[in-house]
Coordinates of C-alpha atoms (C1' of nucleotides) in Angstrom, one line a residue:
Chain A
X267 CA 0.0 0.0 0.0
X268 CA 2.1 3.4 1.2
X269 CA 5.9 3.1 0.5
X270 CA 8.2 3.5 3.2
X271 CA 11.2 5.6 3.1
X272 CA 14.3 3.5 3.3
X273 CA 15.8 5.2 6.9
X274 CA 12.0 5.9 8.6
X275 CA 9.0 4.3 8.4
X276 CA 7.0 7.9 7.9
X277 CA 4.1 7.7 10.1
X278 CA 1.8 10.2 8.4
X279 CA 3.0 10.3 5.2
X280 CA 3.4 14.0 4.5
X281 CA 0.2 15.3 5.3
X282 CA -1.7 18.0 7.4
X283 CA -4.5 15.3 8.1
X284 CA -5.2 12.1 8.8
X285 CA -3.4 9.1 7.1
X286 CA -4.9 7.9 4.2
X287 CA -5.6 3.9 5.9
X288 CA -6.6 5.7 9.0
X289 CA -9.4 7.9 7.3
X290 CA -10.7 5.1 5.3
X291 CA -10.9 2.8 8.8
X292 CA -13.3 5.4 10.6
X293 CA -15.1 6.0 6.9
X294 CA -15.7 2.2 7.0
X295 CA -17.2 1.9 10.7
X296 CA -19.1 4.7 10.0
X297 CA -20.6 3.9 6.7
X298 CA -21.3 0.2 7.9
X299 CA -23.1 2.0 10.5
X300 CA -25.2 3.9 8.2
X301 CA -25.6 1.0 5.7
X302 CA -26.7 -1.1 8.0
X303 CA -29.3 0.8 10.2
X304 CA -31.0 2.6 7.0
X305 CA -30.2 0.7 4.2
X306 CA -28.2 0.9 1.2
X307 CA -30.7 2.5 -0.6
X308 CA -31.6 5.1 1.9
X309 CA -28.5 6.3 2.9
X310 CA -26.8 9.0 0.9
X311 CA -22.9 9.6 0.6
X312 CA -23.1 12.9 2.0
X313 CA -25.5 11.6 5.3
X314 CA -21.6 8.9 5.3
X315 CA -19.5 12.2 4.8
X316 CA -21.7 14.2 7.5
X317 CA -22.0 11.8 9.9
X318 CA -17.9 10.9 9.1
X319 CA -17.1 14.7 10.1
X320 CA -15.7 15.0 6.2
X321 CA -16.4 15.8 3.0
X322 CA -18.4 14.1 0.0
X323 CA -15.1 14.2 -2.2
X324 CA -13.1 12.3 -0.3
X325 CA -15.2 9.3 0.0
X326 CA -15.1 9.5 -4.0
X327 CA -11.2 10.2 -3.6
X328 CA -10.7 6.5 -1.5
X329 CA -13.5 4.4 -2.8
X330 CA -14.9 5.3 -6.1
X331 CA -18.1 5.3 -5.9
X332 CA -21.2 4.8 -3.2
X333 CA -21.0 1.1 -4.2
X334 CA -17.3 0.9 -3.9
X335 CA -17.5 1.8 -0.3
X336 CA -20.6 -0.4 0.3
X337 CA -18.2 -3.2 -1.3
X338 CA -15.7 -2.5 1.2
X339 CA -18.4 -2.6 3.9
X340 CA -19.8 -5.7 2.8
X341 CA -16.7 -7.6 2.5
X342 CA -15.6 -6.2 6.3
X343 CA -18.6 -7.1 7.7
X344 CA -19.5 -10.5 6.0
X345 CA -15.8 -11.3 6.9
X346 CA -16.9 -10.9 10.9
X347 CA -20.0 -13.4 9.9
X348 CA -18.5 -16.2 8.1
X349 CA -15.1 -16.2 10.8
X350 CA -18.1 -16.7 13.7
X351 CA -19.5 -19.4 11.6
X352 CA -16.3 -21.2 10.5
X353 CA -15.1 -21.3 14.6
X354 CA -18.3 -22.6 15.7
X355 CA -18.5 -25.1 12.8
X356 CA -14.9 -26.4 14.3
X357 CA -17.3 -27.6 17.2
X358 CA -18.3 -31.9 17.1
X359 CA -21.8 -31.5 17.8
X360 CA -24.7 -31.9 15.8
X361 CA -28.2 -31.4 14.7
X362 CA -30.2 -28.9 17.6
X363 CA -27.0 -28.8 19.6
X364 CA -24.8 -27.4 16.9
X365 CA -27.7 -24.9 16.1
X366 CA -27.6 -23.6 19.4
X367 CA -23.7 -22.9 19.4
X368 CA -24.1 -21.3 16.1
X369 CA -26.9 -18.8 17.6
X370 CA -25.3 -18.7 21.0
X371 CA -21.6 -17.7 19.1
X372 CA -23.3 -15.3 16.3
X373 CA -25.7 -13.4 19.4
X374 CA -21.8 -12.7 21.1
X375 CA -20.3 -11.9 17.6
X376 CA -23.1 -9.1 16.9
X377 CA -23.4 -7.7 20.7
X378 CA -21.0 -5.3 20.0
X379 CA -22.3 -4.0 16.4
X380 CA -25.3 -5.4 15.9
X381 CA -25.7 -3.6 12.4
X382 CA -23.7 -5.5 10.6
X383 CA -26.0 -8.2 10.2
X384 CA -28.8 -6.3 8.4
X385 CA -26.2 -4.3 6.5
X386 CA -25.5 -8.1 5.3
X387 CA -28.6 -9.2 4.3
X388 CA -30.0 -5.6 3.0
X389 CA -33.0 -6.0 0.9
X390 CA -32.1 -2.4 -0.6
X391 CA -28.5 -3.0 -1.6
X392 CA -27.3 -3.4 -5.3
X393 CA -28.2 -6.4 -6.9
X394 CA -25.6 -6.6 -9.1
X395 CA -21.8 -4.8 -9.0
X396 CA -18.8 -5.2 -6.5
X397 CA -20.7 -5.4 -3.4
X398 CA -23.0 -7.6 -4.8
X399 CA -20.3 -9.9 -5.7
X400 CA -19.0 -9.6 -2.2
X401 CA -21.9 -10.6 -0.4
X402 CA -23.0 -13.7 -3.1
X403 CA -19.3 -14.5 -2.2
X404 CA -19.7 -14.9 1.3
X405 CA -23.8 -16.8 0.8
X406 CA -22.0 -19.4 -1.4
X407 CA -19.6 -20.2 1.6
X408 CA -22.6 -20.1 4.2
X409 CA -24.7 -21.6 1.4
X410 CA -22.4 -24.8 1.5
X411 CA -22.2 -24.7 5.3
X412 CA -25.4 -25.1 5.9
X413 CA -26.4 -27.5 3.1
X414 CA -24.0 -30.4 4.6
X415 CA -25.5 -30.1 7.5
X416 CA -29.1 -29.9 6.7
X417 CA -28.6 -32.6 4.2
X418 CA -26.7 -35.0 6.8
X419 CA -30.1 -34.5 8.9
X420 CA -32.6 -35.1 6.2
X421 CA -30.5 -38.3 5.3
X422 CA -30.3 -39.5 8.7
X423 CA -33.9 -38.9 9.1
X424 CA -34.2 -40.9 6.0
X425 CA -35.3 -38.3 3.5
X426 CA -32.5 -37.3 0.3
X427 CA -34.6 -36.0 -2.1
X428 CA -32.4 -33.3 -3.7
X429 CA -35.6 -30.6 -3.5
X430 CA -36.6 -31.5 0.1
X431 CA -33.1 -30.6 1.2
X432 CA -32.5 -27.7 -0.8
X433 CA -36.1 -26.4 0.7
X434 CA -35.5 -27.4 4.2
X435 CA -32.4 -25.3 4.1
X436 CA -34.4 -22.5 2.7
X437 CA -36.3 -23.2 5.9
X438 CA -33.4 -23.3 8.4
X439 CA -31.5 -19.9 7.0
X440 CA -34.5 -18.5 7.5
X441 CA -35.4 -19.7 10.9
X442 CA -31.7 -18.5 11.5
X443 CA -32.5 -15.3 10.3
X444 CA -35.9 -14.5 12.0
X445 CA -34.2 -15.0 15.4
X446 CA -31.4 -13.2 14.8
X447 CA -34.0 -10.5 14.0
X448 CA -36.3 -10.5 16.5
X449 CA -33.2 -10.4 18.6
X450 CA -31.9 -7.2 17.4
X451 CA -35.8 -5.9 17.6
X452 CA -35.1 -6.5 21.4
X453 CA -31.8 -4.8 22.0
X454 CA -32.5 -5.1 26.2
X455 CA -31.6 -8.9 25.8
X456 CA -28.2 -10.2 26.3
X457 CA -26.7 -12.4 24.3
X458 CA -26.9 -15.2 27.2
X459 CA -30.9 -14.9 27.3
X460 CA -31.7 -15.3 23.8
X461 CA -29.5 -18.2 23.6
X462 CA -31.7 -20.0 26.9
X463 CA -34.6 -18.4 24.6
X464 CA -33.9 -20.8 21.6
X465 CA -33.0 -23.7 23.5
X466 CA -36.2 -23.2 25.4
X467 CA -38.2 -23.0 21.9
X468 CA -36.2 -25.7 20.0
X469 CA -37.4 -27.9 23.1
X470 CA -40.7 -27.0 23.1
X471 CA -40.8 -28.0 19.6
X472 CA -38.4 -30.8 19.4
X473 CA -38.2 -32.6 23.0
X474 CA -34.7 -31.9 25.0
X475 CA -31.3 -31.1 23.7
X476 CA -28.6 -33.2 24.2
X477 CA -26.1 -31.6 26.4
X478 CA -28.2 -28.1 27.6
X479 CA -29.8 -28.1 30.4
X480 CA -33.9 -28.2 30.7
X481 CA -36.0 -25.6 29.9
X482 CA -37.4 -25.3 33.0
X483 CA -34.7 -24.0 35.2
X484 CA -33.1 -21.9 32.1
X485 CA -34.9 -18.5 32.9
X486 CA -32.8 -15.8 33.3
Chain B
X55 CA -70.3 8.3 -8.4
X56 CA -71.3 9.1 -11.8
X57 CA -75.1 10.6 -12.0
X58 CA -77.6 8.7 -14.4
X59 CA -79.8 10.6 -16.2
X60 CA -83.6 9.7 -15.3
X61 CA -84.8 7.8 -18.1
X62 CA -81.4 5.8 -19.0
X63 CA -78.3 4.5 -17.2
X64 CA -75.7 5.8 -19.2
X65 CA -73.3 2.8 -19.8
X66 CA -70.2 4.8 -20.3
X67 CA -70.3 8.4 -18.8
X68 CA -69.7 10.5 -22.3
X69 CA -66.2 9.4 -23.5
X70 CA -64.0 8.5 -26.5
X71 CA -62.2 6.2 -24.0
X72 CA -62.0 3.4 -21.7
X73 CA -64.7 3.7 -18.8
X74 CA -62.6 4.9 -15.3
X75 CA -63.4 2.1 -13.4
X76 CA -62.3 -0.3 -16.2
X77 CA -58.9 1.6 -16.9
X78 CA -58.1 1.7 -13.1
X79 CA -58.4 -1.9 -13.0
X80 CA -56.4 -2.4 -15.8
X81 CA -53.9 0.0 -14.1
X82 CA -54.2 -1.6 -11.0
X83 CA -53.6 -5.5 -12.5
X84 CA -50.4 -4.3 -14.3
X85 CA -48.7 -2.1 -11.6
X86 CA -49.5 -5.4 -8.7
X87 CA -47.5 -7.4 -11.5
X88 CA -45.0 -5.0 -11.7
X89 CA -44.4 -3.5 -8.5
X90 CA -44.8 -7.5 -7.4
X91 CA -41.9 -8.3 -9.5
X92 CA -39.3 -5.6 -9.2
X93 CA -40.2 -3.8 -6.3
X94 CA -42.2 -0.5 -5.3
X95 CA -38.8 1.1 -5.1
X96 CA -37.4 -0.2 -8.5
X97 CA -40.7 0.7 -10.7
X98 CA -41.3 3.9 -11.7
X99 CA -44.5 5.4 -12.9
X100 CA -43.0 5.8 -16.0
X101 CA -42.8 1.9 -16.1
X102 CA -46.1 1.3 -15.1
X103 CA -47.9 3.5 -17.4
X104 CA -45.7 1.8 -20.4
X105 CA -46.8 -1.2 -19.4
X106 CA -50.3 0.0 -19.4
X107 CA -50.2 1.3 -22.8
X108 CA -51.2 4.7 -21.4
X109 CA -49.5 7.8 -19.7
X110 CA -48.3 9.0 -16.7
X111 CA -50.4 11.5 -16.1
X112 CA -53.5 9.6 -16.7
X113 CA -52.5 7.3 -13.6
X114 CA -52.1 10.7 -11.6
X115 CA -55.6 12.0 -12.3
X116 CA -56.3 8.3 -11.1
X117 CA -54.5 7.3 -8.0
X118 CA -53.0 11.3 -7.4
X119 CA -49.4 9.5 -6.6
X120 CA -47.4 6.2 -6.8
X121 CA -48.1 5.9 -3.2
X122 CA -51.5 6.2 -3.8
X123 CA -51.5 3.5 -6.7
X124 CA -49.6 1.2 -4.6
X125 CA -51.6 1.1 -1.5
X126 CA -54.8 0.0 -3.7
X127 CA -52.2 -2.7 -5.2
X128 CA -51.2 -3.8 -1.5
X129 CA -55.0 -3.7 -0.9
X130 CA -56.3 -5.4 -3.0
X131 CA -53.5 -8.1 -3.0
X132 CA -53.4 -8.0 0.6
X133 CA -57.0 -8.9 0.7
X134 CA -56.8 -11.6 -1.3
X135 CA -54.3 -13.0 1.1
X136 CA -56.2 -12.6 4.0
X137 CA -59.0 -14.3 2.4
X138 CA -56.7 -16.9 2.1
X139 CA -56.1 -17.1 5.5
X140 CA -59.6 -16.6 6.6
X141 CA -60.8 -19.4 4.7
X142 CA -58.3 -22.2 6.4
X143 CA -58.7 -20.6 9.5
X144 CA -61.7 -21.9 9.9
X145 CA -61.3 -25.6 9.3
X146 CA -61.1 -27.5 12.9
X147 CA -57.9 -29.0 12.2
X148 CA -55.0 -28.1 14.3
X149 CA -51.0 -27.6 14.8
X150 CA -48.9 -29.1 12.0
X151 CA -51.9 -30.6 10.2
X152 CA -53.4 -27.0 10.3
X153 CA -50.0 -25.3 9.2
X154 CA -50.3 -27.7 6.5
X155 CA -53.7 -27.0 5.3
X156 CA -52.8 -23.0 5.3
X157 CA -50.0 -23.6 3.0
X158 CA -52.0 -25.7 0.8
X159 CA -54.7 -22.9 0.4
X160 CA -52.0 -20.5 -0.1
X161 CA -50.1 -21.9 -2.6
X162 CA -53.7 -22.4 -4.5
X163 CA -54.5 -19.0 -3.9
X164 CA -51.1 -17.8 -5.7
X165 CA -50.7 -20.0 -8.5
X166 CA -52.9 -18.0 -10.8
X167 CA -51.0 -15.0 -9.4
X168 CA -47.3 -15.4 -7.6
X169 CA -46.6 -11.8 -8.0
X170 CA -48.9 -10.7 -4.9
X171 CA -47.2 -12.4 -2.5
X172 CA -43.9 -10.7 -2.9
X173 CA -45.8 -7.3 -3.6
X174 CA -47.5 -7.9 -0.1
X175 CA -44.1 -8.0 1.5
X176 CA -42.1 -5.9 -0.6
X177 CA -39.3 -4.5 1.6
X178 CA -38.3 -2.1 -0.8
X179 CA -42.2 -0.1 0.1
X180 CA -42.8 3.1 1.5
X181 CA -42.8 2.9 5.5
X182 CA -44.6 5.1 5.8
X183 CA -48.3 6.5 4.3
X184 CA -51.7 5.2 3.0
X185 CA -50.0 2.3 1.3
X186 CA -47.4 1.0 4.6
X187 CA -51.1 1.6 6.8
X188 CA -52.8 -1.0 3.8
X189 CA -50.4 -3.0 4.3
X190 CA -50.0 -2.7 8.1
X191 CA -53.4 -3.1 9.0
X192 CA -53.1 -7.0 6.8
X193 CA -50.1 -7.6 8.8
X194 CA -51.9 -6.8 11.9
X195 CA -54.6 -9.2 11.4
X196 CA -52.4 -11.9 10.1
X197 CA -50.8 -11.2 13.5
X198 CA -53.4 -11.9 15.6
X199 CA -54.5 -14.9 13.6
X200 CA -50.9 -16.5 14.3
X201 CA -50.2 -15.7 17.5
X202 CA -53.2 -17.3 18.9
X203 CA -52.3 -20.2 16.9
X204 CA -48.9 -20.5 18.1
X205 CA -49.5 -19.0 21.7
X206 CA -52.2 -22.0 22.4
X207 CA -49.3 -24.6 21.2
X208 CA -46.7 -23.5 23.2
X209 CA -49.5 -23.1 26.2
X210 CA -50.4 -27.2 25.5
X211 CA -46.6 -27.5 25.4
X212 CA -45.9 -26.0 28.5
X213 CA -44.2 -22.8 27.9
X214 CA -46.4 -19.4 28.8
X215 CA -43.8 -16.9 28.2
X216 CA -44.6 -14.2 27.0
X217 CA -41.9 -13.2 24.5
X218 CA -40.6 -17.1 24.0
X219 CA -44.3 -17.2 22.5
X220 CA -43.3 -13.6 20.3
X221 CA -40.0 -15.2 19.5
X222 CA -41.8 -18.4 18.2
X223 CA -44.5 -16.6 16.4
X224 CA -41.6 -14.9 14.3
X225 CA -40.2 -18.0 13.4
X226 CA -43.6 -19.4 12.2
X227 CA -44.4 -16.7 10.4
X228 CA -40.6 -16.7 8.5
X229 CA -40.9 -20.4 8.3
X230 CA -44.3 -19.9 5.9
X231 CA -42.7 -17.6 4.2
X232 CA -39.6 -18.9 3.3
X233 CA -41.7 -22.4 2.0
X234 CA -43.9 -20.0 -0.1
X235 CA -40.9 -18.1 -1.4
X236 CA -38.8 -21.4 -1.9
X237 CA -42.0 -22.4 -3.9
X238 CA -41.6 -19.4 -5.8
X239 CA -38.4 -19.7 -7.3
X240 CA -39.6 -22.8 -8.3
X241 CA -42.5 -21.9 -10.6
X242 CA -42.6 -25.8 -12.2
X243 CA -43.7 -27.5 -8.7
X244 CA -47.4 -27.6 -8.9
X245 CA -49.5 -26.6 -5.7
X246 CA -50.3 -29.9 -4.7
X247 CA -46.7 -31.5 -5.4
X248 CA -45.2 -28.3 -3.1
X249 CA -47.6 -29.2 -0.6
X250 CA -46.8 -32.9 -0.5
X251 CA -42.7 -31.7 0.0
X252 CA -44.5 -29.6 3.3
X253 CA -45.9 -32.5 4.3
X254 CA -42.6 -34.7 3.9
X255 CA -40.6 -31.7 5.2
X256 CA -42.5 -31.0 9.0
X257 CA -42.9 -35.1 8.8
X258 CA -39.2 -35.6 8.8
X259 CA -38.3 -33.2 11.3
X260 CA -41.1 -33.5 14.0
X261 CA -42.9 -37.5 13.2
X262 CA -45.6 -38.0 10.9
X263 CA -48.9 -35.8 10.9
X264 CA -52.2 -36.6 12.1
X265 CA -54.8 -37.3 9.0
X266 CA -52.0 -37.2 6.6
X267 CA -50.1 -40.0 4.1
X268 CA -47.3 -41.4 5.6
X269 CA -44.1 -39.7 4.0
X270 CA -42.8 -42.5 2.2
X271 CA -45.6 -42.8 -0.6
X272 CA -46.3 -39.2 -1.2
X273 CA -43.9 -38.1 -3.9
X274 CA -45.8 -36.8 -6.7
Chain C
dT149 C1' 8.3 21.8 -6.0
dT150 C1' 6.0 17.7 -5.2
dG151 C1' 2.4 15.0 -3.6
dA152 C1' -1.0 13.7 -0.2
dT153 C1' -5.1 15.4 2.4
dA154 C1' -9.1 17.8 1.9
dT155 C1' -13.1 20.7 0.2
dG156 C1' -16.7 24.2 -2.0
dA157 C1' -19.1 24.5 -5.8
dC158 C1' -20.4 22.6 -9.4
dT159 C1' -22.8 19.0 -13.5
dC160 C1' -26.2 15.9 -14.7
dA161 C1' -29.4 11.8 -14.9
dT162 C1' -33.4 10.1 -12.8
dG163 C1' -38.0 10.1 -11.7
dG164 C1' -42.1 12.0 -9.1
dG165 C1' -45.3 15.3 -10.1
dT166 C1' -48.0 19.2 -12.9
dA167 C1' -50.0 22.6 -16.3
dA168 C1' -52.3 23.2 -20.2
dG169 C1' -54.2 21.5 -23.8
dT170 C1' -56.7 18.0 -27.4
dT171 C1' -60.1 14.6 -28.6
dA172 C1' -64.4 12.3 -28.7
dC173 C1' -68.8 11.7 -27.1
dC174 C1' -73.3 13.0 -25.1
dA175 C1' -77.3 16.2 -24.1
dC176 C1' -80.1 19.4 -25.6
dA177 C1' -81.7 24.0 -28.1
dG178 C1' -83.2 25.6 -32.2
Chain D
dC44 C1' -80.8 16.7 -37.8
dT45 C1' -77.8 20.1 -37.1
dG46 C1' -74.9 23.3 -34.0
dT47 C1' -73.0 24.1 -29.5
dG48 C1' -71.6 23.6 -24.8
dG49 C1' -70.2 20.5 -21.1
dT50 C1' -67.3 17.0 -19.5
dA51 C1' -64.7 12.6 -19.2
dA52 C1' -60.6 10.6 -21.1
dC53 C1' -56.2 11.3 -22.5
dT54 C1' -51.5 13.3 -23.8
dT55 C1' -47.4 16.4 -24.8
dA56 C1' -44.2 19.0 -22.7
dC57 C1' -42.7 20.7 -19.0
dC58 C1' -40.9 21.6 -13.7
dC59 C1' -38.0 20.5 -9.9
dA60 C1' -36.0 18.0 -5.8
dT61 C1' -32.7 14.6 -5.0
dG62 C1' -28.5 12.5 -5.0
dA63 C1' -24.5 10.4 -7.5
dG64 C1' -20.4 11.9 -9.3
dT65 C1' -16.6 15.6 -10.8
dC66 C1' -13.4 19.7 -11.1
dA67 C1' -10.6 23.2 -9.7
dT68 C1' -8.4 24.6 -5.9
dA69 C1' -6.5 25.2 -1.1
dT70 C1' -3.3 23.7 2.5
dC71 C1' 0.6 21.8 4.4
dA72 C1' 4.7 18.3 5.2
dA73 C1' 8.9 16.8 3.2

DNA sequence: TTGATATGACTCATGGGTAAGTTACCACAG
DNA sequence: CTGTGGTAACTTACCCATGAGTCATATCAA
């Protein structure tokens, strides 16, 4: 990226302001920020500039365009994702048990910037472009993830139709998805409660969990 | 509406053109396919009125806005929906069995027309205005409808929380919706064949269903 | 002087919305 | 069986706010 002199590594490369890598950093959390709490589509470069303390130029200067910068945003955020999904896929459990460690890890993961999820799966952002290609980039990986394991369960449960896998994981992603929602609709609860939550519901539905405790004493 | 002269009903209130309440319909049945298929936000009037084989402002004496077109789209398509719903609703069936005879009427319902569904829950739509109070005032009823559904299960199953019942009401509700959207981006699966993969589907992951084929012979 | 950071003040395409008119048909007076 | 006025249906040609993107320029460290 920036050249270093040979004697001294220059630490703001001639410059009355802030380094280049720097200013693009805080552009970034800003602008995933902004993405992700109103939307591609409804967030202007100059509401990223204004909130950024900066000016509409330089945003153009370091990223191009609006979708240049959502690309970068993209790629940083879905990064965070699929690294929470990878370590908690290292785990040997299975079925309702692995479920809940991939809520219980993803609920920790977006405690601390819970935006980054919808700016993910953004119903307004660019369907086609850079930071389209980012985010199909990152579904293929979660795509395959979750495939093997939804198709392991149907085949242990003694259904391998092609379409009745590919549907039931249509189902799971989405069951995923709406509790991941409905726990960012209710910012009072921790990360720890929503996890008891879902292993409350999944054994209301399902019958206990191997290896959690019972739903009865699991009130926060 | 239109006076009638005392002697005669005048069948088409002195004009060259197409009656009003036959063009607004004719508006109306394009703009639900269009603003179904690419989205309130990616439609323009423009488009619409193309489509139409009319112009613009002619769908502005009509409607006054886009908003205003769209929220007699999202009423009209969500009361199709709803009658939908209110016809299953009142079967005596219960639980999965239930579930399964809502998606069957739904699927029915959309065959002849797919579009309305995503129109109906468009999340590129105005959140706010006549058209979001259209489509709010649906959502509310479809609200009620499963929540007591899905509160009296998880009352029989021995969980009376309050929010695990919200929680699981979410999940429901995203669970229908991602089988009618799966079915959607599979517009060669018949009605009855995407409600026998239902029926295989909640059969594999919770034990067969009361008054329903076993699993194993239902492949269409 | 060079080059990096940074900005005020633009251009321009898009698309919602409107003003002002044209056409065709009907009712009715003469 | 003609004018003639009223009105519904319909269009052309425009306005204008918004927001993406650009250019010329200023400032300052090395």
């Amino acid at each position: 990226m920036t050249s270093t002199t040979p004697t001294r590594v220059r630490p703001n490369a001639g410059t009355k302001g802030v380094a280049r890598a720097d200013r693009e950093a805080q552009i970034v959390e800003v602008a995933c920020k902004a993405f992700g709490e109103r939307g591609y589509a409804n967030t202007s470069v100059a509401d990223v500039a204004e909130a950024a303390g900066i000016s509409k130029p330089l945003i153009y200067n370091y990223f191009g365009s609006k979708e240049g910068l959502h690309a970068v945003c993209v790629e940083h955020a879905a990064a965070t994702l699929w690294a929470e999904f990878e370590r908690s896929s290292h785990t040997d459990t299975v079925g309702l048990a692995r479920a809940v460690l991939t809520l219980d890890g993803m609920f920790r993961a977006l405690a601390p910037q819970p935006w980054i999820w919808r700016l993910v799966f953004d119903p307004t952002a660019p369907d086609e472009g850079a930071s389209h290609d980012a985010f199909q980039a990152y579904e293929q990986k979660l795509f395959t993830l979750g495939e093997d394991g939804v198709s392991e369960l149907m085949r242990l449960a003694g259904n391998d139709d092609h379409d009745d896998t590919s549907a039931m994981h249509a189902v799971w992603e989405s069951v995923f998805r709406s509790l991941v929602n409905w726990w960012l609709d209710h910012p009072e609860v921790s990360p720890e409660e929503m996890t008891a939550r879902c292993v409350r519901m999944f054994s209301t539905a399902f019958g206990p969990i191997e290896g959690f405790a019972d739903p009865a004493g699991t009130r926060a």
